[in-house]
Amino acid sequence: MPDPEEWTIPEVALAVDLAVLTIHDGSLQIMLIRRGIPPYEGMLALPGGFLASTSEDLDHAATRELSEETGLDANALHLEQLRTYGAPGRDPRQRVITVCYVAFSPQLPAPTAGGDARDAVLMPVEKVLRPRTQIAFDHKKIIADAVERARAKLEYTTLAAAFCAPEFTMTDLREVYEIVWGEQLDPRNFHRKITGVEGFLIPTGERVSRQPGRPAALYRRGPATVLHPAMLRSRSA
């Protein structure tokens, strides 16, 4: 065993990346930037970057990069750590370990590119994950993991409401599940399951007419965070 005094600390860089998911135009979409600098200049990638200093907190770095590269305020998003990626060779510049954050947002405003980003866009994840779509670094893998995180969390948490406006109908909520899971749900069965979860929804007492028929009840997100029992997607989703 080597003498501890002879050990060397590997030189690695630490970065943060952000997978920001939203529902737009009837599809699950992710925010991407077009890189303005090498490597992979001109290619699509997740927003993110290196820590500004050795004293910068990871969460602060994530919110800073989000603001600098897309103009978005992290305080308006549901933001959580996804996982850490550190495979050798994932960045041609040097050994880079990145901590990826995943964010969920309703009605995401149009992003505005800044910092090292040439452009910022929203793209359907279905298009992004196609084999022929080129994404910089290992970001396609990260995006696939972020999408699966969203799909899985809808099964056992109340995260779906984070994709809705502050006040929403049962149909609005059901459409979130259908879009994220990519499957159609029975409206009556869905209503029964959701209303059976204490604290998931809080009725506002108001109704809204968006289509012919009886006006739909409006709800707000309640304090519950866990679905019990879980609402599982089909095995094919």
Backbone as JSON, one array per atom type, in Angstrom:
{
  "sequence": "MPDPEEWTIPEVALAVDLAVLTIHDGSLQIMLIRRGIPPYEGMLALPGGFLASTSEDLDHAATRELSEETGLDANALHLEQLRTYGAPGRDPRQRVITVCYVAFSPQLPAPTAGGDARDAVLMPVEKVLRPRTQIAFDHKKIIADAVERARAKLEYTTLAAAFCAPEFTMTDLREVYEIVWGEQLDPRNFHRKITGVEGFLIPTGERVSRQPGRPAALYRRGPATVLHPAMLRSRSA",
  "N": [[0.85, -1.2, 0.0], [0.6, 2.23, -0.87], [2.55, 4.83, 0.66], [0.81, 7.19, 2.56], [1.84, 9.79, 2.46], [2.86, 9.94, -0.02], [0.78, 10.03, -1.71], [-1.08, 11.56, -4.32], [-3.28, 14.23, -5.1], [-5.82, 13.98, -7.44], [-6.09, 16.1, -10.3], [-8.92, 17.7, -10.94], [-11.81, 19.22, -12.42], [-14.72, 20.91, -11.3], [-18.1, 21.07, -12.13], [-21.43, 22.36, -12.85], [-24.53, 21.32, -14.2], [-27.69, 21.9, -15.8], [-30.84, 20.5, -16.13], [-33.64, 21.52, -17.34], [-36.98, 21.08, -17.28], [-40.14, 21.4, -18.86], [-43.63, 21.8, -19.73], [-44.78, 22.39, -22.87], [-46.6, 23.55, -25.63], [-48.06, 21.16, -25.72], [-46.21, 19.1, -25.26], [-43.51, 17.41, -23.54], [-40.78, 19.32, -22.77], [-37.35, 20.43, -22.98], [-34.91, 22.72, -21.81], [-32.31, 24.0, -23.75], [-29.01, 25.15, -24.58], [-27.11, 26.78, -27.16], [-23.84, 26.25, -27.71], [-21.35, 28.75, -27.41], [-18.66, 28.71, -27.42], [-15.57, 26.79, -27.78], [-15.13, 23.52, -26.19], [-17.09, 21.79, -28.74], [-18.34, 23.92, -30.02], [-21.15, 25.7, -31.16], [-22.85, 23.54, -30.95], [-25.76, 21.96, -29.48], [-26.46, 21.95, -25.99], [-26.76, 21.26, -22.45], [-27.55, 23.96, -20.22], [-25.02, 25.35, -18.12], [-21.92, 25.2, -16.22], [-18.54, 25.8, -15.0], [-17.6, 25.95, -11.49], [-17.43, 29.16, -10.0], [-15.46, 29.79, -8.19], [-13.31, 28.3, -5.67], [-14.7, 28.53, -3.37], [-17.36, 28.72, -3.93], [-20.7, 27.74, -3.43], [-22.41, 24.72, -4.4], [-25.2, 24.77, -4.99], [-25.57, 27.5, -5.3], [-23.94, 27.94, -7.51], [-25.38, 26.57, -9.46], [-27.79, 28.05, -9.63], [-26.72, 30.48, -10.41], [-25.49, 29.9, -12.92], [-27.77, 29.18, -14.34], [-29.16, 31.6, -14.44], [-27.26, 33.24, -15.76], [-26.89, 31.99, -18.28], [-29.41, 31.55, -19.36], [-31.2, 33.44, -18.44], [-33.16, 32.86, -16.59], [-34.91, 32.66, -13.44], [-34.03, 30.8, -10.74], [-35.5, 30.57, -8.43], [-38.1, 30.45, -9.19], [-38.52, 27.92, -9.98], [-38.9, 24.35, -9.5], [-36.3, 22.86, -8.12], [-33.81, 20.37, -7.99], [-31.15, 18.13, -7.05], [-29.97, 15.88, -9.48], [-28.0, 13.75, -10.24], [-24.5, 12.81, -10.05], [-22.0, 13.1, -12.54], [-19.14, 11.65, -13.84], [-17.46, 10.3, -15.64], [-14.36, 9.3, -17.07], [-12.99, 11.22, -19.75], [-15.32, 12.48, -20.54], [-15.28, 15.14, -21.02], [-13.38, 16.92, -23.29], [-11.43, 18.74, -22.51], [-10.33, 18.43, -19.92], [-10.25, 16.38, -16.96], [-13.44, 16.33, -15.85], [-15.89, 16.67, -13.46], [-19.33, 16.69, -13.08], [-22.12, 18.03, -11.38], [-25.39, 17.43, -11.76], [-28.39, 19.24, -11.94], [-31.91, 18.99, -11.81], [-34.79, 20.58, -13.0], [-38.19, 21.57, -12.68], [-40.85, 23.16, -14.26], [-43.8, 25.16, -14.68], [-45.25, 26.58, -17.6], [-42.89, 27.8, -18.72], [-41.0, 30.7, -19.26], [-39.81, 32.27, -22.32], [-36.45, 31.5, -22.92], [-33.47, 33.49, -22.54], [-30.48, 33.89, -24.08], [-27.17, 34.07, -22.7], [-23.93, 34.86, -21.26], [-21.71, 32.24, -21.95], [-23.32, 31.16, -23.81], [-24.66, 30.93, -27.06], [-27.22, 30.86, -27.95], [-30.51, 30.14, -26.65], [-32.92, 27.68, -26.22], [-36.12, 25.97, -26.27], [-36.83, 22.55, -26.54], [-38.62, 19.67, -27.68], [-38.38, 16.74, -25.71], [-38.57, 14.29, -26.9], [-37.62, 14.72, -29.48], [-35.02, 15.57, -28.93], [-33.86, 13.25, -27.86], [-33.68, 11.52, -29.97], [-31.75, 9.27, -32.02], [-30.29, 10.54, -34.1], [-30.03, 13.16, -33.33], [-27.7, 15.51, -32.34], [-25.97, 16.14, -29.4], [-23.97, 17.97, -27.17], [-21.07, 16.82, -25.26], [-21.77, 14.43, -22.7], [-24.41, 14.94, -22.53], [-26.82, 14.05, -23.62], [-27.28, 11.61, -22.39], [-27.58, 12.54, -19.77], [-29.91, 14.04, -20.07], [-31.75, 12.02, -20.73], [-31.75, 10.66, -18.28], [-32.83, 12.66, -16.65], [-35.41, 12.93, -17.69], [-36.44, 10.39, -17.11], [-36.34, 10.57, -14.34], [-38.32, 12.5, -13.88], [-40.6, 11.12, -14.86], [-40.7, 8.91, -13.13], [-40.99, 10.16, -10.63], [-43.53, 11.21, -10.79], [-45.05, 9.03, -10.26], [-44.99, 8.5, -7.51], [-44.96, 10.87, -6.06], [-46.23, 14.25, -5.6], [-45.35, 15.77, -7.66], [-46.33, 16.39, -10.22], [-48.02, 18.58, -10.06], [-46.24, 20.66, -10.04], [-45.79, 21.24, -12.64], [-47.98, 22.59, -13.36], [-50.04, 25.59, -13.63], [-50.5, 28.09, -11.01], [-53.24, 27.85, -10.3], [-55.37, 25.3, -11.34], [-57.13, 22.88, -13.38], [-58.65, 19.6, -13.0], [-58.38, 18.3, -15.4], [-56.2, 19.66, -16.52], [-54.17, 18.75, -14.81], [-54.27, 16.0, -15.27], [-53.46, 15.93, -17.93], [-50.78, 16.6, -17.68], [-49.68, 14.25, -16.57], [-50.25, 12.52, -18.72], [-48.75, 13.62, -20.82], [-46.08, 13.59, -19.84], [-45.75, 10.87, -19.23], [-46.48, 9.77, -21.64], [-48.84, 8.39, -22.32], [-52.36, 7.6, -22.48], [-54.84, 8.34, -20.04], [-57.55, 7.12, -18.09], [-60.16, 9.32, -17.48], [-62.07, 9.26, -15.31], [-61.09, 7.3, -13.55], [-58.62, 8.43, -13.0], [-59.4, 10.8, -11.69], [-60.58, 9.71, -9.39], [-58.37, 8.48, -8.13], [-56.62, 10.66, -7.67], [-58.13, 12.44, -6.06], [-58.33, 10.84, -3.9], [-56.0, 11.08, -2.52], [-54.98, 12.5, 0.29], [-54.58, 15.94, 0.82], [-53.34, 16.49, -1.59], [-54.63, 18.12, -3.52], [-56.16, 21.34, -3.28], [-59.3, 22.64, -3.26], [-60.32, 25.61, -4.89], [-62.78, 26.72, -4.87], [-63.68, 27.98, -7.04], [-64.76, 27.99, -10.5], [-64.09, 27.23, -13.96], [-64.68, 27.85, -17.4], [-63.61, 26.24, -20.14], [-64.21, 24.76, -22.28], [-67.06, 23.37, -24.08], [-69.8, 22.42, -22.0], [-70.12, 21.49, -18.49], [-68.74, 23.87, -16.24], [-65.34, 23.57, -15.12], [-63.89, 22.59, -11.98], [-61.57, 24.5, -10.09], [-58.27, 24.07, -8.77], [-55.67, 24.26, -6.26], [-52.22, 23.5, -5.54], [-51.74, 21.27, -2.88], [-50.46, 20.6, 0.52], [-49.39, 18.05, 0.54], [-46.79, 15.76, -0.33], [-46.23, 13.22, -1.08], [-47.5, 10.45, -2.9], [-49.86, 8.21, -1.9], [-51.83, 5.47, -2.07], [-49.2, 4.71, -4.49], [-49.32, 5.93, -7.89], [-49.09, 4.17, -10.62], [-47.46, 4.13, -13.79], [-48.08, 2.62, -17.02], [-46.39, -0.4, -18.02], [-45.32, -0.14, -20.49], [-44.8, 2.52, -20.83]],
  "CA": [[0.0, 0.0, 0.0], [1.45, 3.42, -0.93], [2.64, 5.71, 1.81], [-0.11, 8.33, 2.4], [2.56, 11.02, 2.16], [3.19, 9.93, -1.43], [-0.44, 10.13, -2.5], [-1.33, 12.84, -4.98], [-4.69, 14.53, -5.31], [-6.06, 14.16, -8.87], [-6.55, 17.42, -10.71], [-10.22, 17.62, -11.61], [-12.63, 20.43, -12.38], [-16.09, 20.65, -10.87], [-19.07, 21.88, -12.87], [-22.85, 22.08, -12.63], [-25.37, 21.37, -15.38], [-29.1, 22.02, -15.44], [-31.84, 19.93, -17.02], [-34.87, 22.24, -17.01], [-38.1, 20.48, -18.0], [-41.42, 22.09, -18.81], [-44.6, 21.35, -20.72], [-45.01, 23.5, -23.8], [-47.21, 23.1, -26.89], [-48.53, 19.79, -25.61], [-45.15, 18.1, -25.17], [-42.48, 17.62, -22.52], [-39.66, 19.98, -23.43], [-36.18, 20.72, -22.15], [-34.17, 23.9, -22.23], [-30.94, 23.77, -24.2], [-28.3, 26.32, -25.1], [-26.18, 26.49, -28.23], [-22.55, 26.67, -27.18], [-20.69, 29.81, -28.15], [-17.21, 28.56, -27.29], [-15.12, 25.4, -27.81], [-15.34, 22.52, -27.25], [-18.45, 21.62, -29.26], [-18.92, 25.23, -30.36], [-22.28, 25.64, -32.07], [-23.72, 22.4, -30.67], [-26.7, 22.06, -28.38], [-25.99, 21.39, -24.72], [-27.46, 21.75, -21.27], [-26.91, 25.12, -19.58], [-24.18, 25.01, -16.97], [-20.55, 25.67, -16.3], [-17.66, 25.53, -13.87], [-17.73, 26.79, -10.31], [-16.74, 30.44, -10.17], [-14.31, 29.79, -7.28], [-13.31, 27.14, -4.78], [-15.59, 28.78, -2.22], [-18.76, 28.82, -4.36], [-21.59, 26.63, -3.1], [-22.95, 24.08, -5.59], [-26.54, 25.28, -5.29], [-25.4, 28.86, -5.81], [-23.39, 27.84, -8.87], [-26.46, 26.15, -10.34], [-28.7, 29.18, -9.86], [-25.97, 31.51, -11.15], [-25.37, 29.49, -14.31], [-29.1, 29.24, -14.95], [-29.45, 33.01, -14.71], [-26.32, 33.8, -16.73], [-26.98, 31.4, -19.61], [-30.78, 31.5, -19.88], [-31.99, 34.55, -17.95], [-34.24, 32.38, -15.74], [-34.75, 32.75, -11.99], [-34.18, 29.47, -10.16], [-36.49, 30.62, -7.36], [-39.42, 30.19, -9.77], [-38.52, 26.54, -10.44], [-38.65, 23.25, -8.56], [-34.92, 22.5, -8.47], [-33.24, 19.36, -7.11], [-30.02, 17.44, -7.65], [-30.28, 14.64, -10.19], [-26.91, 12.86, -9.89], [-23.17, 13.29, -10.42], [-21.45, 12.42, -13.71], [-17.7, 11.87, -13.81], [-16.72, 9.33, -16.44], [-13.17, 9.86, -17.75], [-13.17, 11.52, -21.16], [-16.6, 13.11, -20.87], [-14.97, 16.5, -21.46], [-12.05, 16.84, -23.92], [-10.48, 19.72, -21.97], [-9.66, 17.87, -18.76], [-11.17, 15.55, -16.17], [-14.49, 17.2, -15.33], [-17.02, 16.04, -12.76], [-20.44, 17.64, -13.03], [-23.31, 17.75, -10.58], [-26.53, 17.88, -12.56], [-29.64, 19.6, -11.28], [-33.09, 18.9, -12.67], [-35.78, 21.57, -12.59], [-39.51, 21.4, -13.28], [-41.49, 24.47, -14.26], [-44.96, 25.37, -15.54], [-45.29, 27.77, -18.45], [-41.55, 28.38, -18.7], [-40.86, 31.82, -20.2], [-38.8, 32.09, -23.36], [-35.12, 31.75, -22.38], [-32.64, 34.5, -23.18], [-29.1, 33.43, -24.0], [-26.18, 34.98, -22.15], [-22.7, 34.19, -20.87], [-21.05, 31.52, -23.02], [-24.34, 30.58, -24.7], [-24.98, 31.69, -28.26], [-28.68, 30.85, -28.08], [-31.19, 29.29, -25.68], [-34.15, 27.23, -26.85], [-36.86, 24.85, -25.73], [-36.99, 21.5, -27.54], [-39.29, 18.46, -27.18], [-37.4, 15.73, -25.34], [-38.65, 13.2, -27.88], [-36.72, 15.08, -30.57], [-33.65, 15.62, -28.41], [-33.35, 11.92, -27.58], [-33.55, 10.72, -31.18], [-30.34, 8.92, -32.28], [-29.6, 11.45, -35.01], [-29.86, 14.49, -32.72], [-26.37, 15.63, -31.73], [-25.92, 16.94, -28.19], [-22.58, 18.03, -26.71], [-20.61, 16.08, -24.09], [-22.64, 13.29, -22.43], [-25.65, 15.57, -22.08], [-27.99, 13.28, -24.01], [-27.46, 10.65, -21.29], [-28.11, 13.28, -18.62], [-31.29, 14.39, -20.39], [-32.54, 10.79, -20.58], [-31.9, 10.41, -16.85], [-33.73, 13.67, -16.11], [-36.77, 12.58, -18.12], [-36.86, 9.24, -16.32], [-36.59, 11.06, -12.97], [-39.64, 13.14, -13.88], [-41.63, 10.09, -15.03], [-40.78, 8.11, -11.92], [-41.48, 10.94, -9.5], [-44.97, 11.37, -10.92], [-45.7, 7.83, -9.74], [-45.07, 8.41, -6.05], [-44.99, 12.19, -5.44], [-47.18, 15.2, -6.17], [-44.57, 16.65, -8.54], [-47.08, 16.79, -11.41], [-48.58, 19.91, -9.84], [-45.2, 21.66, -10.3], [-45.88, 21.56, -14.06], [-49.25, 23.31, -13.58], [-50.15, 26.96, -13.17], [-50.91, 28.12, -9.6], [-54.59, 27.31, -10.23], [-55.5, 24.39, -12.48], [-58.26, 21.95, -13.35], [-58.27, 18.19, -12.97], [-57.94, 17.97, -16.75], [-54.84, 20.19, -16.64], [-53.28, 17.86, -14.08], [-54.22, 14.71, -15.98], [-52.67, 16.11, -19.15], [-49.37, 16.55, -17.3], [-49.33, 12.83, -16.5], [-50.32, 11.93, -20.06], [-47.64, 14.12, -21.63], [-44.81, 13.12, -19.29], [-45.7, 9.42, -19.36], [-46.72, 9.36, -23.01], [-49.95, 7.44, -22.37], [-53.67, 8.14, -22.16], [-55.38, 7.88, -18.76], [-59.0, 7.18, -17.96], [-60.45, 10.5, -16.66], [-62.77, 8.96, -14.05], [-60.17, 6.58, -12.67], [-57.62, 9.4, -12.56], [-60.05, 11.68, -10.71], [-60.76, 8.95, -8.15], [-57.08, 8.28, -7.48], [-56.05, 11.93, -7.21], [-58.91, 12.97, -4.94], [-58.15, 9.94, -2.76], [-54.75, 11.41, -1.84], [-55.24, 13.64, 1.18], [-53.65, 17.05, 0.77], [-52.75, 16.72, -2.91], [-55.29, 19.27, -4.13], [-57.01, 22.2, -2.45], [-60.27, 23.32, -4.11], [-60.37, 27.06, -4.72], [-64.17, 27.13, -4.83], [-63.99, 28.63, -8.31], [-64.87, 27.13, -11.67], [-63.69, 27.89, -15.19], [-65.22, 27.24, -18.62], [-62.62, 26.24, -21.22], [-64.8, 24.01, -23.38], [-68.48, 23.17, -23.86], [-70.12, 21.54, -20.88], [-70.12, 22.05, -17.14], [-67.45, 24.48, -15.87], [-64.47, 22.69, -14.35], [-63.43, 23.1, -10.7], [-60.16, 24.91, -10.02], [-57.56, 23.6, -7.59], [-54.28, 24.66, -6.0], [-51.41, 22.41, -4.98], [-51.82, 21.16, -1.44], [-49.2, 20.37, 1.23], [-48.9, 16.68, 0.4], [-45.65, 15.58, -1.23], [-46.13, 11.8, -1.42], [-48.71, 9.77, -3.33], [-50.07, 6.9, -1.25], [-50.9, 4.58, -2.76], [-48.56, 5.25, -5.69], [-50.07, 5.82, -9.14], [-48.07, 3.65, -11.5], [-47.65, 4.17, -15.23], [-48.07, 1.3, -17.63], [-45.04, -0.92, -18.21], [-44.82, 0.26, -21.8], [-44.51, 3.97, -20.83]],
  "C": [[0.88, 1.25, 0.0], [1.44, 4.2, 0.37], [1.7, 6.89, 1.59], [0.59, 9.63, 2.04], [2.92, 11.11, 0.68], [1.95, 10.04, -2.32], [-0.54, 11.52, -3.14], [-2.82, 13.02, -5.2], [-4.92, 14.75, -6.8], [-6.55, 15.58, -9.17], [-7.84, 17.26, -11.53], [-10.91, 18.97, -11.49], [-14.04, 20.04, -12.01], [-17.03, 21.62, -11.57], [-20.48, 21.54, -12.42], [-23.55, 22.17, -13.99], [-26.82, 21.37, -14.94], [-29.99, 21.44, -16.52], [-33.19, 20.51, -16.61], [-36.0, 21.72, -17.89], [-39.36, 21.3, -17.82], [-42.36, 21.46, -19.81], [-44.99, 22.54, -21.57], [-45.56, 22.93, -25.1], [-47.57, 21.61, -26.86], [-47.46, 18.73, -25.56], [-44.21, 18.44, -24.03], [-41.25, 18.16, -23.22], [-38.55, 20.28, -22.44], [-35.47, 21.95, -22.71], [-32.74, 23.53, -22.59], [-30.33, 25.1, -24.63], [-27.44, 25.86, -26.27], [-24.84, 27.1, -27.82], [-21.88, 27.72, -28.06], [-19.19, 29.72, -28.13], [-16.84, 27.08, -27.44], [-15.09, 24.83, -26.38], [-16.81, 22.45, -27.64], [-19.12, 22.95, -29.56], [-20.02, 25.05, -31.41], [-23.23, 24.49, -31.82], [-24.66, 22.69, -29.5], [-26.15, 21.38, -27.15], [-26.91, 21.87, -23.6], [-26.79, 23.03, -20.78], [-26.12, 24.67, -18.37], [-22.78, 25.54, -17.14], [-19.78, 25.34, -15.04], [-18.0, 26.41, -12.67], [-16.91, 28.06, -10.5], [-15.49, 30.52, -9.3], [-14.39, 28.55, -6.4], [-14.25, 27.31, -3.59], [-17.06, 28.84, -2.63], [-19.53, 27.56, -4.01], [-22.19, 26.05, -4.38], [-24.32, 24.62, -5.97], [-26.46, 26.69, -5.86], [-24.88, 28.84, -7.24], [-24.49, 27.46, -9.86], [-27.41, 27.31, -10.65], [-28.02, 30.28, -10.65], [-25.87, 31.15, -12.62], [-26.71, 29.55, -15.03], [-29.44, 30.67, -15.34], [-28.56, 33.56, -15.82], [-26.57, 33.29, -18.14], [-28.38, 31.41, -20.2], [-31.66, 32.66, -19.43], [-33.11, 34.13, -17.02], [-33.88, 32.49, -14.26], [-35.02, 31.38, -11.38], [-35.23, 29.43, -9.05], [-37.9, 30.33, -7.88], [-39.55, 28.74, -10.22], [-38.46, 25.57, -9.27], [-37.31, 22.66, -8.95], [-34.4, 21.47, -7.47], [-32.06, 18.71, -7.83], [-30.48, 16.14, -8.29], [-29.25, 13.57, -9.84], [-25.59, 13.49, -10.34], [-22.64, 12.44, -11.56], [-19.95, 12.71, -13.76], [-16.89, 10.87, -14.59], [-15.51, 9.98, -17.08], [-13.47, 10.1, -19.23], [-14.49, 12.18, -21.52], [-16.43, 14.56, -21.32], [-13.55, 16.48, -22.04], [-11.02, 17.79, -23.31], [-9.66, 19.15, -20.82], [-10.66, 16.96, -18.05], [-12.18, 16.49, -15.49], [-15.58, 16.35, -14.7], [-18.13, 17.08, -12.68], [-21.55, 17.13, -12.13], [-24.49, 18.31, -11.35], [-27.73, 18.14, -11.67], [-30.78, 19.44, -12.29], [-34.13, 19.86, -12.1], [-37.08, 21.32, -13.35], [-40.25, 22.72, -13.16], [-42.74, 24.48, -15.13], [-44.78, 26.62, -16.39], [-43.95, 28.52, -18.42], [-41.47, 29.54, -19.69], [-39.77, 31.55, -21.22], [-37.42, 32.41, -22.78], [-34.37, 32.8, -23.19], [-31.18, 34.12, -23.0], [-28.19, 34.51, -23.44], [-24.93, 34.2, -21.79], [-22.03, 33.54, -22.08], [-22.03, 30.92, -24.02], [-24.62, 31.51, -25.87], [-26.49, 31.85, -28.41], [-29.24, 29.96, -26.99], [-32.57, 28.96, -26.24], [-34.83, 26.17, -26.01], [-37.06, 23.83, -26.85], [-37.72, 20.31, -26.92], [-38.25, 17.39, -26.86], [-37.42, 14.56, -26.32], [-37.7, 13.46, -29.05], [-35.27, 15.06, -30.12], [-33.04, 14.23, -28.28], [-33.29, 11.01, -28.81], [-32.07, 10.44, -31.47], [-29.61, 9.93, -33.14], [-29.4, 12.85, -34.45], [-28.52, 14.54, -31.99], [-26.42, 16.6, -30.56], [-24.5, 16.86, -27.64], [-22.35, 17.18, -25.45], [-21.44, 14.78, -23.94], [-24.03, 13.77, -22.03], [-26.9, 14.83, -22.53], [-28.31, 12.23, -22.95], [-28.07, 11.34, -20.08], [-29.58, 13.63, -18.86], [-32.2, 13.17, -20.24], [-32.77, 10.47, -19.11], [-32.88, 11.4, -16.21], [-35.18, 13.37, -16.47], [-37.28, 11.39, -17.32], [-37.13, 9.64, -14.88], [-37.99, 11.68, -12.9], [-40.75, 12.09, -13.97], [-41.81, 9.27, -13.76], [-41.37, 8.89, -10.76], [-42.98, 11.19, -9.57], [-45.73, 10.17, -10.35], [-45.92, 7.9, -8.23], [-45.0, 9.75, -5.32], [-46.04, 13.06, -6.13], [-46.49, 16.18, -7.11], [-45.36, 17.16, -9.73], [-47.64, 18.2, -11.27], [-47.55, 21.01, -10.09], [-45.17, 22.05, -11.78], [-47.14, 22.39, -14.37], [-49.14, 24.76, -13.12], [-50.59, 26.97, -11.7], [-52.33, 27.61, -9.35], [-54.84, 26.5, -11.49], [-56.71, 23.49, -12.29], [-57.73, 20.51, -13.26], [-57.78, 17.74, -14.35], [-56.52, 18.46, -16.99], [-53.84, 19.23, -16.0], [-53.14, 16.52, -14.8], [-53.37, 14.81, -17.24], [-51.17, 16.13, -18.86], [-48.91, 15.09, -17.25], [-49.28, 12.21, -17.9], [-49.14, 12.36, -20.92], [-46.3, 13.57, -21.14], [-44.66, 11.61, -19.47], [-45.86, 8.94, -20.8], [-47.8, 8.3, -23.13], [-51.25, 8.13, -21.98], [-54.19, 7.52, -20.87], [-56.9, 8.02, -18.76], [-59.37, 8.33, -17.02], [-61.1, 10.17, -15.32], [-61.86, 8.25, -13.06], [-59.1, 7.52, -12.13], [-58.19, 10.31, -11.48], [-60.18, 10.97, -9.36], [-59.44, 8.8, -7.41], [-56.52, 9.57, -6.9], [-56.81, 12.47, -6.0], [-58.81, 12.07, -3.72], [-56.86, 10.19, -2.0], [-54.96, 12.67, -1.01], [-54.15, 14.7, 1.05], [-52.99, 17.29, -0.57], [-53.31, 17.99, -3.52], [-56.12, 20.03, -3.1], [-57.99, 22.9, -3.38], [-60.28, 24.82, -3.84], [-61.8, 27.57, -4.52], [-64.61, 27.82, -6.1], [-64.09, 27.59, -9.42], [-64.5, 27.93, -12.92], [-64.27, 27.12, -16.37], [-64.18, 27.37, -19.73], [-63.11, 25.47, -22.43], [-66.27, 23.79, -23.08], [-68.73, 22.17, -22.73], [-70.05, 22.26, -19.55], [-68.77, 22.67, -16.82], [-66.65, 23.57, -14.95], [-64.0, 23.37, -13.06], [-61.95, 23.44, -10.78], [-59.54, 24.45, -8.7], [-56.22, 24.31, -7.46], [-53.53, 23.44, -5.46], [-51.47, 22.43, -3.47], [-50.48, 20.85, -0.8], [-48.62, 18.97, 1.05], [-47.73, 16.62, -0.6], [-45.53, 14.14, -1.74], [-47.49, 11.27, -1.85], [-48.79, 8.41, -2.64], [-51.54, 6.54, -1.33], [-50.32, 5.25, -4.02], [-49.46, 5.05, -6.9], [-49.08, 5.44, -10.23], [-48.45, 3.8, -12.97], [-47.67, 2.75, -15.78], [-46.64, 0.87, -17.89], [-44.45, -0.48, -19.54], [-44.44, 1.72, -21.85], [-43.06, 4.23, -20.5]]
}
